[in-house]
């Protein structure tokens, strides 16, 4: 087992990982940029290293800075969290060369499953249904036009190397295709350093359901149930819940089983998530695989009682999974809301600034994962997430009521600072959402209704 | 102590200075580095080499916010050359060779004063201004963090000022 782990991340996930390390008796090394040098955050680590300026390319995303910090402090392993270097196969290879264990998949498996086009090929070969589209990236606009003609509009153009909802564009007719295709390529190249994009049929009223998978290096793998992440804004998740509601057990089992088989087939080690889209008739289509711990992992932790970060660390250290599929019992319903420092009334523009008041909720079965506190400066340099609120209850109704109660308790205030809390509460109150009849179009509709109500009030 | 200037709000700075001195007196062992900021009220303390030979930043002690004015790097005494990266600082181009600079040496702007190795790449650290080396702030082969002070120079501009 490791005695010291460097956490190559910031914000709530860095603290989340540090807490589990402490529970495992592992010393932690935190890293921080100039923008993040707040001692009230850094006290969560046993040692800290200043790795670079605010710009993440030169700090949290800088391979040399992270590796040097690990070597200097004598860390044996690096936990990448999510984002930054978490899905960078080159970084894993550099860790190998430096004699550091990367807590995550091996580079070959990361590339095979993390690349959307390659993952689609693997899953297609494994017999999983894909949305109509091009399995391989489209080389040029003519090919893309022909593909769109074949599968029918609307289509979505996605970056092969994309993730986190970035690098996607919906095209509704042939007149916009060429321009959007070329734009998507440029965006993909600048965001991911890889200009390959592919096309898929775009489902207007889809549900987003995903399966959490965990594998060790001894050929064992389990799934930990489903999550529904249909409440999205521009492909960014706002509310996640588990298990996915209104999903037939047979369908859930089918998705989960094929996910575990596919992960084992490529020799995957660690946690990963298989994402599916479901149409109105509950047909499921494989979408992509996330080869890292995800923002919404606490939902699964709450319904399974499994600490996913702990399992990640144990399997990275070579341990066998302590649980088999029969040991995993799903209990109750968990919901997570992401509280972002954004203004929903101004199209969710990020609102950086000092949090003069930060009073997170408490109460029964209520978990708040955050790095913020009263006096914290929400930095314009990084993403706008302030906290994640996660609640558990025996059934969905109680869980949604509990979440609304928790959000009502949450006060975040400061000059110019707004949060998504009021908007999240509007979604929680939505009749379609309450009835679990919603799709990925929910957020746009709730936002449009809010704008209409506001205009009428004036 | 971080270099300081005379400020209009000298009271606040005096308070900060007094608190820092009191803190330094209370801490065990010899200090290696003490960095004070007043903007976000940070005091960072680094002791002599820890038992494992790795740099250890002690849990920083939050203090009440005192003054909004930033403490500048470049006061009228000297300027500090800082590390642009995490790495290992070396005084000489390779073991056994004479150091790039010694205390008392005159250096030109653009002259290499140290190297910082990061992932087997040797990065020359150059003086941004012409001046005289007042102090080497890191030992040869010592691990350094981003922005860690490496060397202090008495700048030629200051010398010119001294003449008048």
Coordinates of C-alpha atoms in Angstrom, one line a residue:
Chain A
X1 CA 0.0 0.0 0.0
X2 CA 1.1 3.6 -0.7
X3 CA 2.3 5.7 2.3
X4 CA 2.2 9.0 0.4
X5 CA -0.1 10.1 -2.5
X6 CA 0.1 13.4 -4.4
X7 CA -3.3 14.8 -5.4
X8 CA -2.9 16.5 -8.8
X9 CA -6.0 18.6 -8.6
X10 CA -7.8 21.4 -6.8
X11 CA -11.2 22.3 -5.3
X12 CA -13.6 19.9 -3.8
X13 CA -12.2 16.8 -5.5
X14 CA -8.7 17.4 -4.1
X15 CA -10.2 17.5 -0.6
X16 CA -12.5 14.6 -1.3
X17 CA -9.4 12.4 -2.2
X18 CA -7.4 13.8 0.7
X19 CA -10.1 12.7 3.2
X20 CA -10.1 9.1 2.0
X21 CA -6.3 9.0 2.0
X22 CA -6.4 10.1 5.6
X23 CA -8.9 7.4 6.5
X24 CA -6.5 4.9 4.8
X25 CA -3.6 6.2 6.8
X26 CA -1.9 7.6 3.6
X27 CA -0.1 10.9 3.9
X28 CA -1.1 13.5 1.3
X29 CA 0.7 16.0 -0.8
X30 CA -1.5 18.9 -2.1
X31 CA -0.5 21.1 -5.0
X32 CA -1.6 24.6 -5.5
X33 CA -1.3 27.5 -8.0
X34 CA -0.8 31.1 -7.1
X35 CA -4.5 31.7 -7.4
X36 CA -5.2 28.9 -4.9
X37 CA -2.8 29.6 -2.1
X38 CA -5.4 29.9 0.6
X39 CA -4.2 28.2 3.8
X40 CA -7.7 27.3 4.8
X41 CA -7.9 24.9 1.9
X42 CA -4.2 23.8 2.1
X43 CA -4.6 22.7 5.7
X44 CA -6.4 19.5 4.4
X45 CA -3.1 18.1 3.1
X46 CA 0.0 16.9 5.1
X47 CA 2.3 18.7 2.7
X48 CA 1.7 21.2 0.0
X49 CA 3.8 22.4 -3.0
X50 CA 3.3 25.6 -5.0
X51 CA 3.4 24.3 -8.6
X52 CA 2.8 27.3 -10.8
X53 CA 0.8 30.4 -11.7
X54 CA -3.0 30.6 -11.9
X55 CA -3.1 29.5 -15.5
X56 CA -3.9 25.8 -15.3
X57 CA -1.8 24.8 -18.3
X58 CA 1.3 25.9 -16.3
X59 CA 0.2 24.5 -12.9
X60 CA -2.5 21.8 -12.6
X61 CA -2.1 20.6 -16.2
X62 CA 1.7 20.9 -16.2
X63 CA 3.2 17.4 -16.3
X64 CA 6.7 18.6 -15.3
X65 CA 5.3 20.6 -12.4
X66 CA 3.2 17.7 -11.0
X67 CA 5.9 15.1 -11.5
X68 CA 8.6 17.3 -9.9
X69 CA 6.3 17.9 -6.9
X70 CA 5.7 14.2 -6.5
X71 CA 9.4 13.3 -6.8
X72 CA 10.5 16.1 -4.4
X73 CA 8.0 15.0 -1.7
X74 CA 8.6 11.3 -2.1
X75 CA 5.0 10.5 -3.1
X76 CA 4.6 7.0 -4.6
X77 CA 1.4 7.6 -6.4
X78 CA -0.6 10.4 -8.1
X79 CA -4.4 10.7 -7.9
X80 CA -5.5 12.9 -10.7
X81 CA -9.1 13.7 -9.6
X82 CA -11.3 14.6 -12.6
X83 CA -10.4 17.1 -15.4
X84 CA -6.9 18.4 -15.8
X85 CA -4.5 15.4 -16.3
X86 CA -7.0 12.7 -15.3
X87 CA -7.5 11.4 -18.9
X88 CA -4.1 12.2 -20.4
X89 CA -2.4 8.9 -21.4
X90 CA 0.9 10.7 -22.1
X91 CA 0.9 11.9 -18.4
X92 CA 0.4 8.3 -17.3
X93 CA 3.4 7.2 -19.4
X94 CA 5.5 10.0 -17.8
X95 CA 4.4 8.7 -14.3
X96 CA 5.6 5.2 -15.3
X97 CA 9.0 6.5 -16.4
X98 CA 9.3 8.5 -13.1
X99 CA 8.4 5.4 -11.1
X100 CA 5.1 6.9 -9.9
X101 CA 1.9 5.0 -9.8
X102 CA -1.0 6.7 -11.6
X103 CA -4.2 6.0 -9.7
X104 CA -6.3 5.2 -12.8
X105 CA -6.2 3.0 -15.9
X106 CA -3.1 2.1 -17.8
X107 CA -2.4 4.3 -20.9
X108 CA -3.5 1.7 -23.4
X109 CA -6.9 1.1 -21.8
X110 CA -7.3 4.8 -21.2
X111 CA -6.7 5.5 -24.9
X112 CA -8.9 2.6 -26.0
X113 CA -11.9 3.5 -23.9
X114 CA -11.3 7.3 -23.5
X115 CA -11.2 8.1 -27.1
X116 CA -14.8 8.3 -28.2
X117 CA -14.3 6.8 -31.7
X118 CA -12.3 3.9 -30.5
X119 CA -14.7 3.2 -27.6
X120 CA -17.6 3.2 -30.1
X121 CA -15.7 0.6 -32.2
X122 CA -15.0 -1.6 -29.2
X123 CA -18.6 -1.4 -27.9
X124 CA -20.0 -2.0 -31.4
X125 CA -17.9 -5.1 -31.7
X126 CA -19.1 -6.2 -28.3
X127 CA -22.7 -6.0 -29.6
X128 CA -23.9 -2.9 -27.9
X129 CA -26.2 -0.7 -29.9
X130 CA -24.8 2.6 -31.1
X131 CA -26.7 5.6 -32.3
X132 CA -26.7 5.8 -36.1
X133 CA -23.6 7.7 -37.2
X134 CA -20.0 7.3 -38.2
X135 CA -18.1 4.9 -36.0
X136 CA -14.8 6.4 -37.3
X137 CA -14.1 10.1 -37.3
X138 CA -15.3 12.0 -40.4
X139 CA -12.2 13.1 -42.4
X140 CA -13.8 16.0 -44.2
X141 CA -17.0 18.0 -44.7
X142 CA -18.1 16.0 -47.7
X143 CA -17.9 12.8 -45.7
X144 CA -19.8 14.4 -42.8
X145 CA -22.5 15.7 -45.2
X146 CA -23.0 12.2 -46.6
X147 CA -23.1 10.7 -43.1
X148 CA -25.7 13.2 -42.0
X149 CA -27.7 12.5 -45.2
X150 CA -27.7 8.8 -44.4
X151 CA -28.7 9.0 -40.7
X152 CA -31.0 12.0 -41.0
X153 CA -31.1 15.3 -39.1
X154 CA -30.7 16.5 -36.4
X155 CA -27.1 15.3 -36.0
X156 CA -24.6 16.0 -33.2
X157 CA -20.9 16.5 -34.0
X158 CA -18.6 15.4 -31.2
X159 CA -14.9 15.6 -30.7
X160 CA -13.3 12.1 -30.5
X161 CA -11.1 13.2 -27.7
X162 CA -13.8 15.3 -26.0
X163 CA -15.4 15.1 -22.6
X164 CA -17.2 17.1 -19.9
X165 CA -19.8 18.2 -22.4
X166 CA -17.2 20.2 -24.4
X167 CA -16.6 20.1 -28.1
X168 CA -20.2 19.2 -29.2
X169 CA -22.5 20.9 -31.7
X170 CA -26.0 20.1 -32.9
X171 CA -26.8 20.6 -36.6
X172 CA -30.5 20.7 -37.7
X173 CA -30.1 20.8 -41.4
X174 CA -27.6 20.4 -44.3
X175 CA -27.3 24.2 -44.7
X176 CA -25.4 24.5 -41.4
X177 CA -23.4 21.3 -41.6
X178 CA -20.2 22.3 -43.4
X179 CA -19.7 25.5 -41.3
X180 CA -20.4 23.7 -38.0
X181 CA -18.3 20.7 -38.9
X182 CA -15.3 23.0 -39.6
X183 CA -15.9 25.0 -36.4
X184 CA -16.1 21.8 -34.4
X185 CA -12.8 20.6 -35.8
X186 CA -11.1 23.9 -34.8
X187 CA -12.7 23.8 -31.3
X188 CA -11.6 20.1 -30.9
X189 CA -8.1 21.0 -31.9
X190 CA -7.8 23.9 -29.5
X191 CA -9.6 22.2 -26.5
X192 CA -8.1 18.7 -26.8
X193 CA -5.2 19.0 -29.2
X194 CA -7.0 16.5 -31.5
X195 CA -9.1 17.8 -34.3
X196 CA -10.9 14.5 -35.1
X197 CA -14.7 14.7 -34.9
X198 CA -17.5 12.2 -35.7
X199 CA -21.3 12.4 -36.2
X200 CA -24.2 10.8 -34.5
X201 CA -27.9 11.0 -34.7
X202 CA -29.1 13.6 -32.2
X203 CA -32.0 12.5 -30.0
X204 CA -34.2 15.5 -29.0
X205 CA -35.9 13.9 -26.1
X206 CA -33.3 11.5 -24.7
X207 CA -32.5 10.4 -21.2
X208 CA -28.9 10.2 -20.1
X209 CA -28.2 7.0 -18.0
X210 CA -24.8 5.8 -17.0
X211 CA -23.3 2.8 -15.3
X212 CA -20.5 3.0 -12.7
X213 CA -18.0 0.2 -13.1
X214 CA -15.0 -0.8 -10.9
X215 CA -12.3 -3.3 -12.0
X216 CA -9.1 -4.6 -10.4
X217 CA -5.9 -5.9 -12.0
X218 CA -6.8 -9.5 -11.3
X219 CA -9.6 -9.7 -13.9
X220 CA -12.5 -8.9 -11.6
X221 CA -15.1 -6.3 -12.3
X222 CA -18.4 -5.1 -10.8
X223 CA -21.0 -2.5 -11.6
X224 CA -22.4 -0.3 -8.9
X225 CA -25.8 0.5 -10.5
X226 CA -27.0 3.3 -12.7
X227 CA -27.3 7.1 -12.5
X228 CA -29.6 9.4 -14.4
X229 CA -27.9 12.6 -15.5
X230 CA -30.5 14.0 -17.9
X231 CA -30.7 17.3 -16.1
X232 CA -28.1 19.1 -18.2
X233 CA -27.4 22.5 -19.6
X234 CA -25.3 22.5 -22.7
X235 CA -24.3 19.0 -22.0
X236 CA -23.1 19.9 -18.5
X237 CA -24.8 18.0 -15.8
X238 CA -26.6 19.9 -13.1
X239 CA -28.5 17.2 -11.2
X240 CA -27.7 13.5 -11.0
X241 CA -29.6 10.8 -9.3
X242 CA -29.2 7.1 -8.7
X243 CA -30.5 4.6 -9.4
X244 CA -31.9 5.9 -12.7
X245 CA -35.7 6.3 -12.3
X246 CA -38.3 4.9 -14.6
X247 CA -35.9 2.4 -16.1
X248 CA -36.9 -1.3 -16.4
X249 CA -34.7 -3.6 -14.3
X250 CA -34.1 -5.7 -17.3
X251 CA -32.8 -2.7 -19.3
X252 CA -30.6 -1.6 -16.4
X253 CA -29.2 -5.1 -16.0
X254 CA -28.5 -5.3 -19.7
X255 CA -26.5 -2.0 -19.8
X256 CA -24.6 -2.8 -16.6
X257 CA -23.6 -6.3 -17.6
X258 CA -22.4 -5.2 -21.0
X259 CA -20.5 -2.4 -19.4
X260 CA -18.6 -4.7 -17.0
X261 CA -17.9 -7.2 -19.8
X262 CA -16.5 -4.5 -22.1
X263 CA -14.3 -3.1 -19.3
X264 CA -12.9 -6.5 -18.5
X265 CA -12.4 -7.3 -22.2
X266 CA -9.9 -4.4 -22.6
X267 CA -8.2 -5.2 -19.2
X268 CA -9.4 -2.0 -17.5
X269 CA -8.2 -1.3 -14.0
X270 CA -9.9 1.3 -11.8
X271 CA -13.3 3.1 -11.9
X272 CA -15.0 4.1 -15.1
X273 CA -18.4 5.1 -16.3
X274 CA -20.3 3.9 -19.4
X275 CA -22.7 6.5 -20.7
X276 CA -25.9 5.6 -22.6
X277 CA -28.7 7.6 -24.2
X278 CA -32.2 6.2 -24.0
X279 CA -34.9 7.2 -26.4
X280 CA -38.6 7.6 -25.5
X281 CA -39.2 3.9 -26.1
X282 CA -36.4 3.1 -23.7
X283 CA -34.0 1.8 -26.4
X284 CA -30.5 2.4 -25.1
X285 CA -27.6 3.4 -27.2
X286 CA -24.0 3.4 -26.0
X287 CA -22.5 6.9 -26.0
X288 CA -19.0 7.1 -24.4
X289 CA -16.9 6.0 -21.5
X290 CA -15.3 8.2 -18.8
X291 CA -12.1 6.7 -17.6
X292 CA -11.8 8.7 -14.3
X293 CA -13.7 9.3 -11.1
X294 CA -16.6 11.6 -12.0
X295 CA -18.2 14.6 -10.3
X296 CA -21.3 12.6 -9.6
X297 CA -19.6 9.6 -8.0
X298 CA -21.1 10.4 -4.5
X299 CA -24.5 9.4 -5.8
X300 CA -23.2 5.9 -6.2
X301 CA -21.4 6.0 -2.9
X302 CA -24.7 6.9 -1.1
X303 CA -26.7 4.1 -2.6
X304 CA -24.0 1.4 -2.4
X305 CA -22.0 2.4 0.7
X306 CA -18.8 1.9 -1.3
X307 CA -16.1 4.6 -1.1
X308 CA -15.1 4.8 -4.7
X309 CA -11.9 6.7 -4.2
X310 CA -10.8 4.2 -1.6
X311 CA -11.5 1.4 -4.1
X312 CA -9.6 3.3 -6.8
X313 CA -6.5 3.6 -4.5
X314 CA -6.7 -0.1 -3.4
X315 CA -6.9 -1.5 -7.0
X316 CA -4.1 0.9 -8.1
X317 CA -2.0 -0.6 -5.3
X318 CA -2.7 -4.0 -6.8
X319 CA -5.3 -5.2 -4.3
X320 CA -8.1 -7.6 -5.4
X321 CA -11.6 -6.3 -5.2
X322 CA -13.0 -7.1 -1.8
X323 CA -16.6 -7.3 -3.2
X324 CA -18.2 -9.4 -5.9
X325 CA -21.4 -8.4 -7.8
X326 CA -23.6 -10.3 -5.3
X327 CA -22.2 -8.3 -2.4
X328 CA -23.3 -5.0 -4.0
X329 CA -26.7 -4.0 -2.7
X330 CA -28.4 -0.9 -3.9
X331 CA -30.4 0.9 -1.3
X332 CA -32.7 3.9 -1.5
X333 CA -32.3 6.9 -3.8
X334 CA -29.5 9.5 -3.8
X335 CA -29.6 12.9 -5.6
X336 CA -26.7 15.3 -6.3
X337 CA -27.0 19.0 -7.1
X338 CA -24.1 21.0 -8.4
X339 CA -24.1 24.4 -6.9
X340 CA -22.2 26.7 -9.3
X341 CA -21.2 30.3 -8.9
X342 CA -23.2 31.3 -12.0
X343 CA -26.1 33.6 -12.7
X344 CA -29.1 31.6 -14.1
X345 CA -30.8 34.9 -15.0
X346 CA -27.9 36.0 -17.2
X347 CA -27.6 32.7 -19.1
X348 CA -25.4 31.1 -16.4
X349 CA -22.5 33.5 -16.7
X350 CA -19.9 32.6 -14.0
X351 CA -19.8 35.1 -11.1
X352 CA -16.4 35.1 -9.4
X353 CA -15.8 37.0 -6.2
X354 CA -15.6 36.8 -2.4
X355 CA -18.1 34.6 -0.7
X356 CA -19.0 36.9 2.2
X357 CA -21.5 34.3 3.4
X358 CA -21.2 30.6 2.9
X359 CA -23.6 28.6 5.0
X360 CA -23.9 25.0 3.6
X361 CA -26.8 22.8 4.6
X362 CA -26.7 20.0 7.1
X363 CA -29.2 17.6 8.5
X364 CA -30.0 13.9 8.0
X365 CA -28.5 12.0 5.1
X366 CA -27.1 15.3 3.6
X367 CA -23.6 15.5 2.3
X368 CA -21.8 18.6 1.1
X369 CA -18.6 18.2 -0.8
X370 CA -16.9 21.6 -1.1
X371 CA -13.6 23.5 -0.7
X372 CA -15.4 26.8 -0.1
X373 CA -16.1 28.6 3.2
X374 CA -17.0 32.1 4.3
X375 CA -14.3 34.4 3.0
X376 CA -13.3 32.1 0.1
X377 CA -12.5 33.9 -3.2
X378 CA -14.3 32.1 -6.0
X379 CA -11.5 32.4 -8.7
X380 CA -12.3 33.4 -12.3
X381 CA -9.4 31.1 -13.3
X382 CA -11.2 27.8 -12.8
X383 CA -14.6 26.2 -13.1
X384 CA -17.4 27.8 -11.2
X385 CA -18.5 24.8 -9.0
X386 CA -18.8 26.0 -5.3
X387 CA -20.2 22.8 -3.8
X388 CA -22.0 19.5 -4.5
X389 CA -25.0 18.7 -2.3
X390 CA -25.8 15.0 -2.1
X391 CA -28.8 13.6 -0.2
X392 CA -30.1 10.1 0.4
X393 CA -33.6 8.8 1.2
X394 CA -35.4 5.5 1.1
X395 CA -37.4 6.6 -2.0
X396 CA -37.3 9.3 -4.8
X397 CA -40.0 11.6 -3.4
X398 CA -38.3 11.8 0.0
X399 CA -34.9 12.3 -1.6
X400 CA -36.2 15.2 -3.8
X401 CA -37.9 16.8 -0.8
X402 CA -34.8 16.4 1.2
X403 CA -32.7 18.0 -1.5
X404 CA -35.1 21.0 -1.7
X405 CA -34.9 21.4 2.0
X406 CA -31.1 21.3 1.9
X407 CA -30.9 23.8 -1.0
X408 CA -33.3 26.1 0.9
X409 CA -30.8 26.1 3.8
X410 CA -27.8 26.9 1.5
X411 CA -26.7 30.5 1.6
X412 CA -23.9 31.7 -0.6
X413 CA -23.6 35.5 -0.9
X414 CA -21.0 38.1 -1.8
X415 CA -20.6 41.2 -4.0
X416 CA -21.7 40.1 -7.5
X417 CA -21.9 36.4 -6.6
X418 CA -24.9 34.4 -7.7
X419 CA -25.5 30.7 -7.6
X420 CA -27.6 28.1 -9.4
X421 CA -29.5 27.3 -6.2
X422 CA -32.7 29.1 -7.1
X423 CA -32.7 27.5 -10.5
X424 CA -32.0 24.0 -9.1
X425 CA -35.0 24.4 -6.8
X426 CA -37.2 25.3 -9.8
X427 CA -36.1 22.1 -11.6
X428 CA -36.8 20.1 -8.4
X429 CA -40.3 21.5 -8.4
X430 CA -41.0 20.8 -12.0
X431 CA -43.9 18.4 -12.5
X432 CA -42.3 16.4 -15.3
X433 CA -39.0 16.0 -13.3
X434 CA -41.0 14.9 -10.3
X435 CA -42.7 12.3 -12.3
X436 CA -39.3 11.2 -13.8
X437 CA -40.7 11.8 -17.3
X438 CA -38.0 14.4 -18.2
X439 CA -35.4 14.3 -20.9
X440 CA -32.2 16.2 -21.6
X441 CA -34.3 19.1 -22.9
X442 CA -35.7 19.8 -19.4
X443 CA -33.3 22.6 -18.4
X444 CA -33.9 24.6 -21.5
X445 CA -37.7 24.3 -21.0
X446 CA -37.5 25.4 -17.3
X447 CA -35.3 28.3 -18.3
X448 CA -37.6 29.4 -21.0
X449 CA -40.6 29.2 -18.7
X450 CA -38.8 31.2 -16.1
X451 CA -38.0 33.9 -18.7
X452 CA -41.6 34.0 -19.8
X453 CA -42.9 34.3 -16.2
X454 CA -40.5 37.2 -15.7
X455 CA -41.6 39.0 -18.8
X456 CA -45.3 38.6 -17.8
X457 CA -44.5 39.9 -14.3
X458 CA -43.1 43.1 -16.0
Chain B
X1 CA 10.6 38.7 6.2
X2 CA 9.1 39.9 3.0
X3 CA 10.5 43.2 1.8
X4 CA 8.4 46.1 2.7
X5 CA 7.8 49.7 1.7
X6 CA 6.6 52.7 3.5
X7 CA 2.9 52.8 3.0
X8 CA 0.3 55.3 3.8
X9 CA -1.3 52.7 6.0
X10 CA 1.9 52.2 8.0
X11 CA -0.1 51.3 11.1
X12 CA -1.5 48.2 9.4
X13 CA 1.9 47.2 8.2
X14 CA 3.4 47.8 11.6
X15 CA 0.7 45.5 13.0
X16 CA 1.5 42.9 10.5
X17 CA 5.2 43.2 11.2
X18 CA 4.7 42.9 15.0
X19 CA 2.4 39.8 14.5
X20 CA 5.0 38.2 12.3
X21 CA 7.9 38.8 14.7
X22 CA 5.8 37.4 17.5
X23 CA 4.9 34.4 15.4
X24 CA 8.6 33.8 14.5
X25 CA 9.5 34.0 18.1
X26 CA 6.9 31.4 19.0
X27 CA 7.9 28.9 16.4
X28 CA 10.3 26.0 17.2
X29 CA 13.6 25.6 15.3
X30 CA 15.3 27.8 12.9
X31 CA 13.3 29.4 10.1
X32 CA 14.3 28.9 6.5
X33 CA 11.6 30.9 4.8
X34 CA 8.9 33.2 6.0
X35 CA 6.5 34.7 3.5
X36 CA 3.9 37.2 4.5
X37 CA 1.1 38.6 2.4
X38 CA -1.4 41.0 3.6
X39 CA -3.9 40.9 0.6
X40 CA -5.4 37.5 1.5
X41 CA -3.7 37.5 4.9
X42 CA -1.3 34.6 4.4
X43 CA 1.7 33.7 6.5
X44 CA 3.8 30.8 5.3
X45 CA 6.5 29.3 7.4
X46 CA 9.2 26.9 6.3
X47 CA 11.6 25.4 8.8
X48 CA 15.1 24.0 8.3
X49 CA 15.3 20.8 6.3
X50 CA 12.8 18.2 7.6
X51 CA 13.9 14.8 8.7
X52 CA 13.1 13.3 5.3
X53 CA 15.0 16.0 3.5
X54 CA 12.0 17.3 1.7
X55 CA 10.6 20.7 1.9
X56 CA 7.7 21.0 4.3
X57 CA 5.4 23.9 4.4
X58 CA 3.9 24.1 7.8
X59 CA 0.2 24.6 8.0
X60 CA 0.0 28.3 7.3
X61 CA -1.4 30.4 10.1
X62 CA -4.3 32.6 9.0
X63 CA -4.3 36.1 10.5
X64 CA -6.8 38.8 10.4
X65 CA -6.8 40.8 7.2
X66 CA -4.7 43.8 7.9
X67 CA -4.0 45.9 4.8
X68 CA -5.2 45.7 1.3
X69 CA -2.0 47.1 -0.2
X70 CA 0.2 44.4 -1.7
X71 CA 3.7 44.1 -0.4
X72 CA 5.9 44.7 -3.4
X73 CA 8.7 42.5 -4.5
X74 CA 11.0 45.2 -5.6
X75 CA 11.7 47.7 -2.9
X76 CA 14.4 50.3 -2.9
X77 CA 16.9 47.9 -1.3
X78 CA 17.0 45.0 -3.6
X79 CA 15.2 42.7 -6.0
X80 CA 14.5 39.0 -5.7
X81 CA 15.0 36.4 -8.4
X82 CA 12.3 33.8 -8.1
X83 CA 11.9 30.3 -9.4
X84 CA 9.7 30.1 -12.5
X85 CA 8.9 26.4 -11.8
X86 CA 8.9 23.5 -9.4
X87 CA 12.3 21.8 -9.6
X88 CA 15.8 21.5 -8.1
X89 CA 18.1 24.6 -7.9
X90 CA 21.7 24.2 -8.7
X91 CA 24.5 26.8 -8.2
X92 CA 26.8 25.5 -10.9
X93 CA 26.4 24.1 -14.5
X94 CA 27.5 20.7 -13.3
X95 CA 29.0 19.1 -10.1
X96 CA 32.5 20.2 -9.4
X97 CA 32.3 23.3 -11.6
X98 CA 32.5 26.8 -10.2
X99 CA 29.2 28.4 -9.3
X100 CA 27.5 30.8 -11.7
X101 CA 27.6 33.5 -9.1
X102 CA 28.9 34.2 -5.6
X103 CA 27.7 36.7 -3.0
X104 CA 29.3 40.0 -3.9
X105 CA 29.5 39.3 -7.7
X106 CA 28.3 41.9 -10.2
X107 CA 25.8 40.4 -12.6
X108 CA 24.4 41.8 -15.8
X109 CA 20.8 41.7 -16.8
X110 CA 20.2 38.5 -18.7
X111 CA 23.1 36.7 -17.1
X112 CA 22.5 33.1 -15.8
X113 CA 22.7 33.1 -12.0
X114 CA 21.4 29.6 -11.2
X115 CA 19.8 26.6 -13.0
X116 CA 16.5 24.9 -12.0
X117 CA 16.2 21.3 -13.1
X118 CA 12.7 20.1 -13.8
X119 CA 12.2 16.6 -15.3
X120 CA 15.8 16.4 -16.5
X121 CA 15.5 19.7 -18.3
X122 CA 18.0 22.3 -17.1
X123 CA 16.4 25.8 -17.1
X124 CA 18.8 28.7 -16.8
X125 CA 17.6 31.4 -14.4
X126 CA 18.6 34.8 -15.4
X127 CA 18.9 38.1 -13.6
X128 CA 16.3 40.5 -14.9
X129 CA 18.3 43.5 -13.8
X130 CA 22.0 44.4 -13.5
X131 CA 23.2 44.3 -9.9
X132 CA 25.3 42.8 -7.1
X133 CA 24.5 39.4 -5.6
X134 CA 23.5 40.1 -2.0
X135 CA 22.3 36.7 -0.9
X136 CA 21.8 33.2 -2.3
X137 CA 18.5 32.1 -0.8
X138 CA 18.7 28.4 -1.7
X139 CA 21.3 25.7 -1.1
X140 CA 22.9 23.9 -4.1
X141 CA 20.7 20.9 -5.0
X142 CA 17.7 22.2 -3.0
X143 CA 14.1 21.5 -4.1
X144 CA 12.3 24.7 -5.0
X145 CA 8.7 25.6 -5.6
X146 CA 7.1 28.0 -8.1
X147 CA 7.9 31.6 -7.2
X148 CA 10.3 30.6 -4.4
X149 CA 12.9 33.3 -3.9
X150 CA 16.3 32.1 -5.2
X151 CA 18.6 35.0 -5.0
X152 CA 18.6 38.6 -3.9
X153 CA 20.3 41.3 -5.9
X154 CA 21.2 44.9 -5.1
X155 CA 20.3 46.5 -8.3
X156 CA 22.5 49.0 -10.2
X157 CA 19.6 51.5 -10.2
X158 CA 19.7 51.5 -6.4
X159 CA 23.5 51.9 -6.5
X160 CA 23.1 54.9 -8.7
X161 CA 20.6 56.3 -6.3
X162 CA 23.1 55.7 -3.4
X163 CA 25.7 58.0 -5.1
X164 CA 23.4 61.0 -5.1

